[in-house]
Amino acid sequence: MKFKKEAGFRAYVIILIRRKFNMHVDSVKDLVFGVIGGSALLMYGVELMGSSFEKAAGGFIKKTLSIFAGNLLSAFFTGIFITALVQSSTAVTVLTVGFVNAGLMNLNQAVGIIYGANIGTTITAQLMALDITEVSLPLIGIGYIIMIASNKSLFKNTGRGLMGLGMLLLGLKLINSGVPFLKSDPYIINFFRVYGNNTIISLIIGTLLTAAVQSSSAVMGVTMILARYDLISLGGAISLMIGSNIGTCAAAQLAAVTGNTASKRAAWAHTLYNIIGGMVAIIAIKPFIVLVQLLSPGMPIERQVANSHTLFNVLSAIVFLPVTKYYVRLIENIVPDRKNNR
């Protein structure tokens, strides 16, 4: 009886959407299951890939951070390398906050790693901008074989990471199959034109969505697909990207809630770094768009969006690196020492 009710409800939803969009039932299924199912698979793939690669390289990451993050520049390049390896800036940032909380790293070193982590995580967006979704199923298959063929945790987690990458790409493929049907409805098109291309609204949506799903890469993937099908402009996509950069700070703030003053400073250094860089980019968004287009001649818009993500974080690091000493002092004034270091 319960099964019949659930089946009836699903049929009712499909009929409603079919009437609304005036589509063939197969097109409705592509829309509903493509966009919703694809988005879920994309987010799960990003999470699985990041957590698996993090576990595979866990000991290596801790050793690398403790050995090579000796000064600002080495910490910066270490942040790029480690995040590019595990493909999770959230994991690297949270780990950095933990190191600071334990007294294993000072704020100056932590800031350098944060600069680098923001750049390292852009590799995921660059991968998603490539037209390689056809390799998604082979990647899942290869990853599964590696996972079951070995008893060593390194290989098992590497296999899971490859499966996560495959799921990420498969999710993109499913979303790609569903999004075009959105363009058949004038209300949907008008919604994106009014709200999707509004700089401030896009910024807020990007921030809240990333804070909720805790994956800037997933938000970037959906953003690139919306831009590909002309539902949002390059400017709207860049605003969403900047918002996703800000939204990813939520994890570091949560990690520092029960920490000491030093860990709170590290979390705020990450948050204010992304907010300040984001506000400057929003104010100068028109010249920034021109710069992105100049550096991406003849490239499809999804590649331009991915390049804007990388360029934004590289420029932020270039601006902040020379003034890090003063930035650290600012953070120390914003989060002053407390009694008992609490």
Short mmCIF file of C-alpha atoms in Angstrom, two decimals:
data_model
loop_
_atom_site.label_atom_id
_atom_site.label_comp_id
_atom_site.label_asym_id
_atom_site.label_seq_id
_atom_site.Cartn_x
_atom_site.Cartn_y
_atom_site.Cartn_z
CA MET A 1 0.00 0.00 0.00
CA LYS A 2 2.81 2.35 0.95
CA PHE A 3 4.63 1.53 -2.31
CA LYS A 4 1.51 2.36 -4.32
CA LYS A 5 1.17 5.72 -2.57
CA GLU A 6 4.83 6.59 -3.23
CA ALA A 7 4.55 5.52 -6.88
CA GLY A 8 1.37 7.57 -7.22
CA PHE A 9 3.07 10.63 -5.74
CA ARG A 10 6.04 10.31 -8.13
CA ALA A 11 3.67 10.01 -11.08
CA TYR A 12 1.73 13.07 -9.86
CA VAL A 13 4.92 15.14 -9.63
CA ILE A 14 5.96 14.12 -13.14
CA ILE A 15 2.51 14.99 -14.53
CA LEU A 16 2.60 18.41 -12.85
CA ILE A 17 6.04 19.20 -14.24
CA ARG A 18 5.07 17.87 -17.64
CA ARG A 19 2.07 20.19 -17.77
CA LYS A 20 4.11 23.12 -16.52
CA PHE A 21 6.94 22.67 -19.03
CA ASN A 22 4.77 21.12 -21.78
CA MET A 23 7.34 18.32 -22.20
CA HIS A 24 7.35 14.69 -23.19
CA VAL A 25 7.43 12.43 -20.13
CA ASP A 26 10.97 11.23 -20.95
CA SER A 27 12.14 14.85 -21.00
CA VAL A 28 10.55 15.44 -17.60
CA LYS A 29 12.41 12.43 -16.20
CA ASP A 30 15.67 13.79 -17.64
CA LEU A 31 14.98 17.12 -15.95
CA VAL A 32 13.97 15.81 -12.53
CA PHE A 33 16.36 12.90 -12.20
CA GLY A 34 19.14 14.56 -14.18
CA VAL A 35 19.33 17.81 -12.21
CA ILE A 36 18.38 16.51 -8.75
CA GLY A 37 20.09 13.13 -8.97
CA GLY A 38 23.10 14.59 -10.76
CA SER A 39 23.53 17.32 -8.15
CA ALA A 40 23.39 14.77 -5.32
CA LEU A 41 25.90 12.52 -7.09
CA LEU A 42 28.18 15.50 -7.77
CA MET A 43 28.19 16.55 -4.10
CA TYR A 44 28.72 12.99 -2.88
CA GLY A 45 31.52 12.48 -5.40
CA VAL A 46 33.31 15.64 -4.25
CA GLU A 47 32.97 14.58 -0.59
CA LEU A 48 34.10 10.99 -1.26
CA MET A 49 37.06 12.09 -3.37
CA GLY A 50 38.26 14.65 -0.81
CA SER A 51 37.82 12.45 2.27
CA SER A 52 39.37 9.38 0.60
CA PHE A 53 42.44 11.18 -0.73
CA GLU A 54 42.78 12.89 2.65
CA LYS A 55 42.81 9.48 4.41
CA ALA A 56 45.19 8.04 1.82
CA ALA A 57 47.67 10.87 2.38
CA GLY A 58 46.80 11.61 6.03
CA GLY A 59 50.18 10.87 7.58
CA PHE A 60 52.01 12.44 4.64
CA ILE A 61 49.94 15.63 4.97
CA LYS A 62 50.70 16.04 8.67
CA LYS A 63 54.42 15.41 8.14
CA THR A 64 54.54 17.80 5.19
CA LEU A 65 52.75 20.56 7.09
CA SER A 66 55.00 20.18 10.12
CA ILE A 67 58.24 20.03 8.10
CA PHE A 68 57.77 22.38 5.15
CA ALA A 69 55.50 25.10 6.58
CA GLY A 70 58.43 26.78 8.32
CA ASN A 71 57.95 30.29 6.90
CA LEU A 72 55.31 32.20 4.98
CA LEU A 73 56.44 31.30 1.45
CA SER A 74 57.09 27.63 2.16
CA ALA A 75 53.71 27.44 3.94
CA PHE A 76 52.07 29.05 0.89
CA PHE A 77 53.49 26.51 -1.58
CA THR A 78 52.83 23.67 0.86
CA GLY A 79 49.18 24.75 1.00
CA ILE A 80 48.94 24.65 -2.80
CA PHE A 81 50.59 21.23 -3.04
CA ILE A 82 48.66 19.55 -0.22
CA THR A 83 45.27 20.86 -1.37
CA ALA A 84 45.97 19.91 -4.99
CA LEU A 85 46.78 16.42 -3.70
CA VAL A 86 43.71 15.83 -1.52
CA GLN A 87 41.35 18.17 -3.44
CA SER A 88 39.73 19.56 -0.31
CA SER A 89 40.57 23.05 0.88
CA THR A 90 38.09 22.54 3.72
CA ALA A 91 40.05 19.54 5.03
CA VAL A 92 43.38 21.37 4.78
CA THR A 93 42.01 24.51 6.44
CA VAL A 94 40.37 22.56 9.28
CA LEU A 95 43.61 20.61 9.78
CA THR A 96 45.54 23.89 9.85
CA VAL A 97 43.19 25.30 12.50
CA GLY A 98 43.81 22.11 14.52
CA PHE A 99 47.59 22.53 14.22
CA VAL A 100 47.33 26.13 15.43
CA ASN A 101 45.07 25.06 18.29
CA ALA A 102 47.67 22.46 19.35
CA GLY A 103 50.48 25.00 19.21
CA LEU A 104 52.22 23.16 16.34
CA MET A 105 51.92 26.12 13.98
CA ASN A 106 51.84 29.90 14.38
CA LEU A 107 49.34 32.25 12.75
CA ASN A 108 51.82 33.48 10.13
CA GLN A 109 52.36 29.90 8.90
CA ALA A 110 48.63 29.16 8.99
CA VAL A 111 47.85 32.21 6.85
CA GLY A 112 50.38 31.06 4.24
CA ILE A 113 48.75 27.63 4.06
CA ILE A 114 45.31 29.25 3.72
CA TYR A 115 46.51 31.37 0.78
CA GLY A 116 47.87 28.25 -0.91
CA ALA A 117 44.85 26.06 -0.12
CA ASN A 118 42.55 28.52 -1.90
CA ILE A 119 44.65 28.14 -5.05
CA GLY A 120 45.09 24.36 -4.81
CA THR A 121 41.35 23.73 -4.64
CA THR A 122 40.77 25.44 -8.01
CA ILE A 123 42.20 22.38 -9.78
CA THR A 124 38.86 20.60 -9.24
CA ALA A 125 37.03 23.34 -11.16
CA GLN A 126 39.62 23.14 -13.95
CA LEU A 127 39.02 19.37 -14.20
CA MET A 128 35.25 19.88 -14.32
CA ALA A 129 35.64 22.43 -17.12
CA LEU A 130 37.31 19.79 -19.30
CA ASP A 131 35.00 17.70 -21.46
CA ILE A 132 35.98 14.42 -19.81
CA THR A 133 32.65 13.25 -18.39
CA GLU A 134 32.81 10.16 -20.64
CA VAL A 135 35.59 8.72 -18.47
CA SER A 136 33.36 8.80 -15.37
CA LEU A 137 32.26 5.14 -15.51
CA PRO A 138 35.77 3.79 -16.28
CA LEU A 139 37.11 5.79 -13.32
CA ILE A 140 34.46 4.32 -11.02
CA GLY A 141 35.29 0.83 -12.28
CA ILE A 142 39.07 1.27 -11.96
CA GLY A 143 38.66 2.78 -8.50
CA TYR A 144 36.50 -0.13 -7.37
CA ILE A 145 39.02 -2.70 -8.64
CA ILE A 146 41.86 -0.92 -6.81
CA MET A 147 39.75 -0.74 -3.65
CA ILE A 148 38.88 -4.45 -3.51
CA ALA A 149 42.21 -5.75 -4.84
CA SER A 150 44.30 -4.58 -1.90
CA ASN A 151 44.14 -4.82 1.88
CA LYS A 152 46.32 -1.74 2.35
CA SER A 153 44.45 1.38 3.43
CA LEU A 154 46.52 3.53 1.05
CA PHE A 155 45.26 1.66 -2.02
CA LYS A 156 41.73 1.25 -0.68
CA ASN A 157 41.40 4.99 -0.08
CA THR A 158 43.03 5.81 -3.41
CA GLY A 159 40.48 3.56 -5.10
CA ARG A 160 37.64 5.27 -3.24
CA GLY A 161 39.07 8.64 -4.27
CA LEU A 162 39.04 7.63 -7.94
CA MET A 163 35.46 6.39 -7.53
CA GLY A 164 34.59 9.79 -6.03
CA LEU A 165 36.15 11.56 -9.02
CA GLY A 166 34.18 9.31 -11.35
CA MET A 167 30.94 10.04 -9.47
CA LEU A 168 31.70 13.76 -9.63
CA LEU A 169 32.07 13.59 -13.42
CA LEU A 170 29.00 11.33 -13.76
CA GLY A 171 27.00 13.84 -11.70
CA LEU A 172 28.08 16.61 -14.08
CA LYS A 173 27.00 14.47 -17.02
CA LEU A 174 23.54 13.89 -15.50
CA ILE A 175 23.09 17.58 -14.71
CA ASN A 176 24.11 18.42 -18.27
CA SER A 177 21.32 16.16 -19.52
CA GLY A 178 18.70 17.84 -17.35
CA VAL A 179 19.53 21.56 -17.39
CA PRO A 180 18.72 22.17 -21.10
CA PHE A 181 15.05 21.40 -20.43
CA LEU A 182 14.90 24.33 -18.00
CA LYS A 183 15.36 26.64 -20.99
CA SER A 184 12.00 25.56 -22.40
CA ASP A 185 10.12 27.50 -19.73
CA PRO A 186 9.98 31.33 -19.95
CA TYR A 187 9.46 31.68 -16.18
CA ILE A 188 12.67 29.78 -15.45
CA ILE A 189 14.58 31.85 -18.02
CA ASN A 190 13.21 35.08 -16.55
CA PHE A 191 14.10 33.95 -13.01
CA PHE A 192 17.73 33.40 -13.94
CA ARG A 193 17.90 36.65 -15.90
CA VAL A 194 16.53 38.65 -12.98
CA TYR A 195 18.25 36.92 -10.06
CA GLY A 196 21.04 34.81 -11.53
CA ASN A 197 22.74 37.80 -13.12
CA ASN A 198 22.30 40.12 -10.13
CA THR A 199 25.77 40.51 -8.60
CA ILE A 200 24.71 40.83 -4.96
CA ILE A 201 22.01 38.15 -5.08
CA SER A 202 24.38 35.72 -6.82
CA LEU A 203 27.04 36.47 -4.21
CA ILE A 204 24.62 35.73 -1.36
CA ILE A 205 23.30 32.55 -3.03
CA GLY A 206 26.85 31.29 -3.62
CA THR A 207 27.79 32.00 0.01
CA LEU A 208 24.74 30.36 1.59
CA LEU A 209 24.69 27.37 -0.75
CA THR A 210 28.37 26.57 -0.16
CA ALA A 211 28.02 27.03 3.60
CA ALA A 212 25.09 24.59 3.51
CA VAL A 213 26.62 21.84 1.35
CA GLN A 214 30.23 22.48 2.49
CA SER A 215 31.60 22.07 -1.02
CA SER A 216 32.69 25.01 -3.13
CA SER A 217 33.65 22.52 -5.88
CA ALA A 218 30.07 21.22 -6.14
CA VAL A 219 28.71 24.77 -6.35
CA MET A 220 31.32 25.60 -9.00
CA GLY A 221 30.29 22.55 -11.03
CA VAL A 222 26.62 23.58 -11.11
CA THR A 223 27.61 27.20 -11.82
CA MET A 224 29.65 26.19 -14.88
CA ILE A 225 26.75 24.15 -16.27
CA LEU A 226 24.28 27.03 -15.80
CA ALA A 227 26.73 29.32 -17.62
CA ARG A 228 27.24 26.76 -20.41
CA TYR A 229 23.52 26.78 -21.18
CA ASP A 230 23.32 30.58 -21.01
CA LEU A 231 21.07 30.60 -17.94
CA ILE A 232 23.54 32.93 -16.21
CA SER A 233 26.17 35.28 -17.61
CA LEU A 234 29.91 35.17 -16.94
CA GLY A 235 29.41 38.02 -14.44
CA GLY A 236 26.70 36.08 -12.61
CA ALA A 237 28.89 32.96 -12.55
CA ILE A 238 31.83 34.95 -11.15
CA SER A 239 29.59 36.38 -8.41
CA LEU A 240 28.49 32.85 -7.48
CA MET A 241 32.14 31.78 -7.47
CA ILE A 242 33.13 34.60 -5.12
CA GLY A 243 30.22 33.69 -2.85
CA SER A 244 31.31 30.05 -2.81
CA ASN A 245 34.79 31.15 -1.72
CA ILE A 246 33.26 32.98 1.22
CA GLY A 247 30.83 30.17 2.08
CA THR A 248 33.61 27.61 2.38
CA CYS A 249 34.89 29.47 5.48
CA ALA A 250 32.01 28.09 7.55
CA ALA A 251 33.86 24.81 8.21
CA ALA A 252 36.92 26.57 9.68
CA GLN A 253 34.69 28.71 11.90
CA LEU A 254 32.93 25.60 13.20
CA ALA A 255 36.27 23.87 13.81
CA ALA A 256 37.45 26.82 15.91
CA VAL A 257 34.32 27.17 18.07
CA THR A 258 35.74 25.07 20.90
CA GLY A 259 39.36 25.99 20.20
CA ASN A 260 41.70 28.47 21.83
CA THR A 261 42.42 32.05 20.79
CA ALA A 262 45.06 30.99 18.26
CA SER A 263 42.66 28.66 16.41
CA LYS A 264 39.96 31.35 16.36
CA ARG A 265 42.49 33.74 14.84
CA ALA A 266 43.34 31.20 12.14
CA ALA A 267 39.65 30.73 11.32
CA TRP A 268 39.06 34.48 11.12
CA ALA A 269 42.21 34.92 9.03
CA HIS A 270 40.66 32.52 6.51
CA THR A 271 37.23 34.16 6.63
CA LEU A 272 38.35 37.79 6.35
CA TYR A 273 40.86 36.89 3.63
CA ASN A 274 38.05 35.52 1.46
CA ILE A 275 35.62 38.32 2.36
CA ILE A 276 38.09 41.14 1.65
CA GLY A 277 39.22 39.56 -1.62
CA GLY A 278 35.60 38.94 -2.58
CA MET A 279 34.47 42.50 -1.86
CA VAL A 280 37.33 43.95 -3.91
CA ALA A 281 36.49 41.62 -6.81
CA ILE A 282 32.78 42.52 -6.63
CA ILE A 283 33.57 46.25 -6.66
CA ALA A 284 35.89 45.75 -9.64
CA ILE A 285 33.83 43.00 -11.29
CA LYS A 286 33.65 44.63 -14.74
CA PRO A 287 37.43 44.96 -15.22
CA PHE A 288 37.82 41.51 -13.65
CA ILE A 289 35.46 40.03 -16.27
CA VAL A 290 37.47 41.74 -19.02
CA LEU A 291 40.71 40.32 -17.57
CA VAL A 292 39.24 36.81 -17.46
CA GLN A 293 38.13 37.09 -21.09
CA LEU A 294 41.55 38.41 -22.15
CA LEU A 295 43.24 35.43 -20.48
CA SER A 296 40.72 32.96 -21.96
CA PRO A 297 40.53 33.89 -25.66
CA GLY A 298 38.17 31.70 -27.65
CA MET A 299 37.52 29.41 -24.69
CA PRO A 300 34.01 28.15 -23.79
CA ILE A 301 32.32 29.95 -20.91
CA GLU A 302 32.73 27.05 -18.46
CA ARG A 303 36.49 27.28 -18.98
CA GLN A 304 36.30 31.05 -18.39
CA VAL A 305 34.43 30.43 -15.13
CA ALA A 306 37.07 27.92 -14.00
CA ASN A 307 39.84 30.36 -14.98
CA SER A 308 38.12 33.15 -13.03
CA HIS A 309 38.18 30.89 -9.96
CA THR A 310 41.92 30.31 -10.30
CA LEU A 311 42.70 33.93 -11.22
CA PHE A 312 40.72 35.32 -8.29
CA ASN A 313 42.60 33.21 -5.76
CA VAL A 314 46.01 33.82 -7.36
CA LEU A 315 45.46 37.59 -7.38
CA SER A 316 44.26 37.52 -3.76
CA ALA A 317 47.45 35.72 -2.72
CA ILE A 318 49.66 38.12 -4.70
CA VAL A 319 48.05 41.10 -2.97
CA PHE A 320 48.11 39.62 0.55
CA LEU A 321 51.54 37.93 0.61
CA PRO A 322 53.58 41.17 0.87
CA VAL A 323 51.36 42.58 3.64
CA THR A 324 50.83 39.38 5.64
CA LYS A 325 52.71 40.79 8.64
CA TYR A 326 50.18 43.62 8.92
CA TYR A 327 47.27 41.31 8.17
CA VAL A 328 48.31 39.02 11.03
CA ARG A 329 48.44 42.05 13.36
CA LEU A 330 44.93 43.02 12.24
CA ILE A 331 43.64 39.53 13.05
CA GLU A 332 45.36 39.62 16.46
CA ASN A 333 43.60 42.92 17.20
CA ILE A 334 40.23 41.59 16.03
CA VAL A 335 40.60 38.41 18.12
CA PRO A 336 42.52 39.60 21.22
CA ASP A 337 44.08 37.35 23.84
CA ARG A 338 41.71 36.24 26.57
CA LYS A 339 42.29 35.02 30.07
CA ASN A 340 43.13 31.30 30.18
CA ASN A 341 43.45 31.56 26.36
CA ARG A 342 39.75 30.95 25.82
#
